[in-house]
Short mmCIF file of N, CA and C in Angstrom, two decimals:
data_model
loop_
_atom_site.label_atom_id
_atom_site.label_comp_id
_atom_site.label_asym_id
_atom_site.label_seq_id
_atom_site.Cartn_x
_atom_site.Cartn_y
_atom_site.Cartn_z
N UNK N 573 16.76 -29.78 10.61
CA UNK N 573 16.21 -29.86 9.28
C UNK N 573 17.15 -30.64 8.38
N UNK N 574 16.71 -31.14 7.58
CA UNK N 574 17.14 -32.06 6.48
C UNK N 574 17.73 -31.03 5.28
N UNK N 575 19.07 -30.80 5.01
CA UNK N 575 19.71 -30.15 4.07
C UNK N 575 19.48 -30.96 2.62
N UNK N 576 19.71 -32.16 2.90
CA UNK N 576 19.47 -32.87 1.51
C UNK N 576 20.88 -32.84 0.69
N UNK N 577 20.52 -32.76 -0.60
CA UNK N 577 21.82 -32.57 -1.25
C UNK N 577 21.49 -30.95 -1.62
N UNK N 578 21.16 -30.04 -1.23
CA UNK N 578 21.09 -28.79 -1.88
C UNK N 578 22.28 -27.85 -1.32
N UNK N 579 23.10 -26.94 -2.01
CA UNK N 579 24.03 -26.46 -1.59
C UNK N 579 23.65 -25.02 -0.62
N UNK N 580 23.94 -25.24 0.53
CA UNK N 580 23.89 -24.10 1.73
C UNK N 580 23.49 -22.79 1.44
N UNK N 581 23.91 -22.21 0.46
CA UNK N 581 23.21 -21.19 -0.28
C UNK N 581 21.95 -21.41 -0.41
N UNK N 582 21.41 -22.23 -0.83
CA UNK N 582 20.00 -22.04 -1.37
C UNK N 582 19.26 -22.72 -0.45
N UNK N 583 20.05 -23.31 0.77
CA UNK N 583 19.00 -23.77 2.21
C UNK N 583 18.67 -22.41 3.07
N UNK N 584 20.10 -21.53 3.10
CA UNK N 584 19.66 -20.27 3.63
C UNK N 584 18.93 -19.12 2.64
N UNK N 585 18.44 -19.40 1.85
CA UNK N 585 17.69 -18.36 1.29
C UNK N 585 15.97 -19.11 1.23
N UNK N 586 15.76 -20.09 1.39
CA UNK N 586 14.46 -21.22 1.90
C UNK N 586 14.49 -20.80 3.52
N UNK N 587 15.49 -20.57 4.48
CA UNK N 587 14.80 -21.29 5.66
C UNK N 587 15.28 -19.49 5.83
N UNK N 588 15.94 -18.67 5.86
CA UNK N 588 15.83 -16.96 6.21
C UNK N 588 14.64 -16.33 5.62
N UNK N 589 13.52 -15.10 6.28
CA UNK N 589 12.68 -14.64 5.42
C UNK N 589 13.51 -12.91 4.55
N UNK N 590 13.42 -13.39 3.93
CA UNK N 590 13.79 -12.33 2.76
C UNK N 590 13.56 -10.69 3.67
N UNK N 591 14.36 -9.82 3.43
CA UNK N 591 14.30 -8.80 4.02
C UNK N 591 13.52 -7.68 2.63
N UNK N 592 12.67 -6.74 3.44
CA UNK N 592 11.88 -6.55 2.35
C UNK N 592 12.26 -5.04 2.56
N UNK N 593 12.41 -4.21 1.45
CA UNK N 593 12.50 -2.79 1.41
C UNK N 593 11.46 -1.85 0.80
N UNK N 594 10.99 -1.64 2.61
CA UNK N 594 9.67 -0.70 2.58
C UNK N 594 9.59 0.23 2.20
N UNK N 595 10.76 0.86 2.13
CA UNK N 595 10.61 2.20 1.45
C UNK N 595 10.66 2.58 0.26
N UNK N 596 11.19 1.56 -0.23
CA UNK N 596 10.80 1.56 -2.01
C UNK N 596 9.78 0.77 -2.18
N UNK N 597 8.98 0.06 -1.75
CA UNK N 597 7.77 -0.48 -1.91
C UNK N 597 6.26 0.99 -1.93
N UNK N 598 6.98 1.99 -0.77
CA UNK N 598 6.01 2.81 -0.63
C UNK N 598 6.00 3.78 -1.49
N UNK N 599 7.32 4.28 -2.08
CA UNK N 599 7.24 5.18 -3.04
C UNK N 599 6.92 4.65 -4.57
N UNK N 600 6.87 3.13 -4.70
CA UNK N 600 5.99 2.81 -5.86
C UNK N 600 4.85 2.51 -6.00
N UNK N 601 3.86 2.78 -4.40
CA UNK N 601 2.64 2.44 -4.28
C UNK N 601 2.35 3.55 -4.29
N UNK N 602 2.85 5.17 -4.32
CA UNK N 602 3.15 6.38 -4.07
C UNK N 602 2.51 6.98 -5.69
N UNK N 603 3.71 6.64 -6.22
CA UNK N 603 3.94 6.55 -7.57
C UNK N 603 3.04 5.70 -8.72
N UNK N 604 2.37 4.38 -7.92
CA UNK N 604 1.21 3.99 -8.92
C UNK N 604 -0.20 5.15 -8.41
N UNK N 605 0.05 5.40 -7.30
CA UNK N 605 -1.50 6.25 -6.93
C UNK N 605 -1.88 7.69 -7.16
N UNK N 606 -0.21 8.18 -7.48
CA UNK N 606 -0.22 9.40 -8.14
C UNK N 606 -1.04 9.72 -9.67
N UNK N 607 0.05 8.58 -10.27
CA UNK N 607 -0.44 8.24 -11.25
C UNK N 607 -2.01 8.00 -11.94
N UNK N 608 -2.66 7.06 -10.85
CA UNK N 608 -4.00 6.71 -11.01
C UNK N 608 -4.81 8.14 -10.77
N UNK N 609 -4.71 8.68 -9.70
CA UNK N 609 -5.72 9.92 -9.26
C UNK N 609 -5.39 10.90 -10.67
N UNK N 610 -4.28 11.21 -11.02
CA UNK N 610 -4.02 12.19 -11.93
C UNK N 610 -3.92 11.71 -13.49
N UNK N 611 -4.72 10.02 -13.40
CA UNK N 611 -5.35 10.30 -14.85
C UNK N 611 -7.07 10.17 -14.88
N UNK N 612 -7.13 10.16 -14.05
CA UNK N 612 -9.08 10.03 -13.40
C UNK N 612 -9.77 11.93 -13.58
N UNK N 613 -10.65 11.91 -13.75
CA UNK N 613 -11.48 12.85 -13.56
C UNK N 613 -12.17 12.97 -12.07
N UNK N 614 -11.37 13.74 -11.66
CA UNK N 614 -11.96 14.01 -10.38
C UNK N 614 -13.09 14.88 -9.50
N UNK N 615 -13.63 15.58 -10.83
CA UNK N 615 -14.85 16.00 -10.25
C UNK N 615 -16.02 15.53 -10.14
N UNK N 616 -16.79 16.27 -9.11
CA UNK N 616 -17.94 15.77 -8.81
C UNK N 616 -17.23 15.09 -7.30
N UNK N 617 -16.45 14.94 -7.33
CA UNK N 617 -15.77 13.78 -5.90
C UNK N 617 -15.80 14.85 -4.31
N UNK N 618 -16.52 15.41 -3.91
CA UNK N 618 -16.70 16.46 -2.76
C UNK N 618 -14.93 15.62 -2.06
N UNK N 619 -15.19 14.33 -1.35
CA UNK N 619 -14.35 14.08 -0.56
C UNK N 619 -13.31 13.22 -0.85
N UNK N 620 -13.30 12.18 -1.51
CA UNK N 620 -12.71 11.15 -2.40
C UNK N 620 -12.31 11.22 -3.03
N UNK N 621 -11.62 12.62 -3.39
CA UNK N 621 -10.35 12.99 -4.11
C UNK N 621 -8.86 12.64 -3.71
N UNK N 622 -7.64 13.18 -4.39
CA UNK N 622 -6.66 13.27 -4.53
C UNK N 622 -6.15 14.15 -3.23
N UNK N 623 -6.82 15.14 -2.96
CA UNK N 623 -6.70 16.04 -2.28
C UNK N 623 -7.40 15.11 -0.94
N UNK N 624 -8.09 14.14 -0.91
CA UNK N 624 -8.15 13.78 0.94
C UNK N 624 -7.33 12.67 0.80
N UNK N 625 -7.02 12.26 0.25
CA UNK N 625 -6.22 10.62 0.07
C UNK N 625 -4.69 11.45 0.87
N UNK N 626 -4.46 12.61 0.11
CA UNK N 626 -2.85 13.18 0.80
C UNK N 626 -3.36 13.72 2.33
N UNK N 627 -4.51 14.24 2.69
CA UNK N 627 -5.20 14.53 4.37
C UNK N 627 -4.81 13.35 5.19
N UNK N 628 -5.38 12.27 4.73
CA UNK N 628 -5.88 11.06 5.04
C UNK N 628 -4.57 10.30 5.42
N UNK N 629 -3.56 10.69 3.90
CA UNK N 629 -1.87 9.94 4.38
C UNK N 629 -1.07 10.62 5.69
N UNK N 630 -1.38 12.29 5.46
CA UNK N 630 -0.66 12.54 6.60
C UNK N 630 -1.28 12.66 7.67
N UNK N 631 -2.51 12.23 8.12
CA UNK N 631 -2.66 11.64 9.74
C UNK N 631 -2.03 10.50 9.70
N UNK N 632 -2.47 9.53 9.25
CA UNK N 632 -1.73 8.21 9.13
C UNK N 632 -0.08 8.09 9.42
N UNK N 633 0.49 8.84 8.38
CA UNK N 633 2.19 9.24 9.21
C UNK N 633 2.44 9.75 10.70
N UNK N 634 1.08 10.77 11.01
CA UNK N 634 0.93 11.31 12.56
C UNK N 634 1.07 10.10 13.26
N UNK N 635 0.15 9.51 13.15
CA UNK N 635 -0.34 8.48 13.98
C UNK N 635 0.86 7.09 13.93
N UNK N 636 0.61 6.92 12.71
CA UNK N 636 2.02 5.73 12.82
C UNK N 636 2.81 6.18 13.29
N UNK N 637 3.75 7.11 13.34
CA UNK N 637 4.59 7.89 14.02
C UNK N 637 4.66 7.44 15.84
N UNK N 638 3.64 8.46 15.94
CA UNK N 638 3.05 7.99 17.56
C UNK N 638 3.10 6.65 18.39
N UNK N 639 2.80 6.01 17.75
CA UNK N 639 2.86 4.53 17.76
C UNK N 639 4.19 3.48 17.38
N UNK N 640 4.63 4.10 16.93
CA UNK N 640 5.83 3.86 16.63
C UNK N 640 6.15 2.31 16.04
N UNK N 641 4.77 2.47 14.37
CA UNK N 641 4.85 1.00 13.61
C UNK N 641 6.18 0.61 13.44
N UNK N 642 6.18 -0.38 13.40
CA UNK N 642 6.89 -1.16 12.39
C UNK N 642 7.20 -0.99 11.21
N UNK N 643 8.26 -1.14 10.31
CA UNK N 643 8.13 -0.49 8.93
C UNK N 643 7.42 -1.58 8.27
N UNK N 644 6.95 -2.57 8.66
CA UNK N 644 6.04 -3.63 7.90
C UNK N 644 4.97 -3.09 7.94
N UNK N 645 4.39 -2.73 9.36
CA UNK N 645 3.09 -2.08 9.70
C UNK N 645 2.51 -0.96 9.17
N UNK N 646 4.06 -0.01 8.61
CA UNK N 646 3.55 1.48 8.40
C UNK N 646 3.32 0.98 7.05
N UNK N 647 3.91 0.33 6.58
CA UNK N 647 3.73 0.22 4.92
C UNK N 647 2.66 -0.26 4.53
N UNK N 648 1.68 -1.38 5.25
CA UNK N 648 0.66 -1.71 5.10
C UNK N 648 -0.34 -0.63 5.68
N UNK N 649 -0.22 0.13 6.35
CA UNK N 649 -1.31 1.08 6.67
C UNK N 649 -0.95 2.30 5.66
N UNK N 650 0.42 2.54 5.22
CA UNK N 650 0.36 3.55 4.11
C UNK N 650 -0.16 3.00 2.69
N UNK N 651 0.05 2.03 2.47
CA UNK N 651 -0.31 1.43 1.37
C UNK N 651 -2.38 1.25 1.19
N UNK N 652 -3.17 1.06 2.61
CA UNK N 652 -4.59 0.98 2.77
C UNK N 652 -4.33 2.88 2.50
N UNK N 653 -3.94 3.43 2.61
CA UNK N 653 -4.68 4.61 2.54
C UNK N 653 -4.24 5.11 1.39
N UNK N 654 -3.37 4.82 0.57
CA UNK N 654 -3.76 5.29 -0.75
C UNK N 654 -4.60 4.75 -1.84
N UNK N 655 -5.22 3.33 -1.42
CA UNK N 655 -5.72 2.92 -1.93
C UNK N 655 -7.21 3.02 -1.67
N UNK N 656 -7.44 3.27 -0.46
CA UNK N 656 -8.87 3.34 0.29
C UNK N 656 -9.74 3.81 -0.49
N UNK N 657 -9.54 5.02 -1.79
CA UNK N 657 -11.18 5.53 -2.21
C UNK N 657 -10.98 4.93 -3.76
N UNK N 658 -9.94 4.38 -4.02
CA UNK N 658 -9.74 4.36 -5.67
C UNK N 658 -10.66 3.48 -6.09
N UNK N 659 -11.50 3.03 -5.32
CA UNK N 659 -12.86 2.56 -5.75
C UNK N 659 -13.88 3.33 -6.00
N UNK N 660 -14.02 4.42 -5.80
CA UNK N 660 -14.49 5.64 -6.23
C UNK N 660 -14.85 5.55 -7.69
N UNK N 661 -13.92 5.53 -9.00
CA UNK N 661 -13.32 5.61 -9.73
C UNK N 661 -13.68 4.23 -10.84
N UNK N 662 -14.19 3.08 -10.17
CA UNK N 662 -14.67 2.30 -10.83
C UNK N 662 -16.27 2.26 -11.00
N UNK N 663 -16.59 0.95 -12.20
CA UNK N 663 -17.98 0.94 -12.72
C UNK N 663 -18.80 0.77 -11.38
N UNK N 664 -18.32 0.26 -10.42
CA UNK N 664 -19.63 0.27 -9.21
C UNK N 664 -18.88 0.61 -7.93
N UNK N 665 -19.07 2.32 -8.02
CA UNK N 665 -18.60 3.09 -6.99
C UNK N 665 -19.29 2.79 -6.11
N UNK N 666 -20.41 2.38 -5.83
CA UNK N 666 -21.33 2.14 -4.54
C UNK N 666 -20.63 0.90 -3.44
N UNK N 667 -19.47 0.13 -4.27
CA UNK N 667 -19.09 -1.24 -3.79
C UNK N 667 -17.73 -0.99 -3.59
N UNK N 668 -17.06 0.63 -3.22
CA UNK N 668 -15.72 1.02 -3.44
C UNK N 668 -15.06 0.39 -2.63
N UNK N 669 -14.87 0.29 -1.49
CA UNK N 669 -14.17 -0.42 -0.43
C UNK N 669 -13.68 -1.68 -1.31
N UNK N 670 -14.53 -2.73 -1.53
CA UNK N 670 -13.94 -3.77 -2.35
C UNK N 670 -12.93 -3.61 -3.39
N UNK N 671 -13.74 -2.42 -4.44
CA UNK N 671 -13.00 -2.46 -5.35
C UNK N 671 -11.76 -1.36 -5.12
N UNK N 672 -11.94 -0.47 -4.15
CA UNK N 672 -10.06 -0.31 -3.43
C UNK N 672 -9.60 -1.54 -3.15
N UNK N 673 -9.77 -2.54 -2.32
CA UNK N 673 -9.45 -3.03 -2.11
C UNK N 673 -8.87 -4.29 -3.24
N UNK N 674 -9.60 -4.36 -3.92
CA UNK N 674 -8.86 -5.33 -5.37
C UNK N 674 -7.68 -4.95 -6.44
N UNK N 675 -8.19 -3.13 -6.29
CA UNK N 675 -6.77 -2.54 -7.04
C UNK N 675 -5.73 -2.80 -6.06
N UNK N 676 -5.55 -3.28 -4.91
CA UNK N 676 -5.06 -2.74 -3.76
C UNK N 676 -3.85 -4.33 -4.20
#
């Protein structure tokens, strides 16, 4: 590769991928979803509560576990499951998946 005139520092921070810390990524995706469920009105919600989203996380830890993700992997599958019903919660609950998926 062509260094150019740029000083070595800033070729190795371009050509290394950044090391990412999953575990504070998860406890602020933790921490925004806490947040969200516990300023929502949650009744009327039989299953798509607060209360299956934490069911729902700890199979997911079972299972990632088992499998033995990746901490890239677990974080993206912990991160889909707290987000999975918060479409619930918007103007067109019928289309939740998406709109989990856009808060997401």
């Amino acid at each position: 590769m062509f260094h150019g005139d740029y000083p070595s520092s800033i070729f190795n921070r371009i050509t290394k991928p950044l090391k990412m810390n999953y575990n504070l990524l998860s406890e602020q995706v933790k921490q925004y979803a806490l947040s969200f469920f516990n300023s929502k009105n949650q009744e009327g919600l039989q299953y798509h509560d607060l209360a299956h989203t934490e069911g729902v996380l700890k199979a997911a830890i079972q299972i990632g576990n088992h499998y033995q993700l990746s901490d890239e992997d677990f974080f993206v599958v912990i991160t889909a499951v707290w987000f999975h019903d918060m479409g619930y919660f918007s103007d067109n609950p019928n289309n939740h998946e998406y709109e989990g998926a856009e808060k997401a």
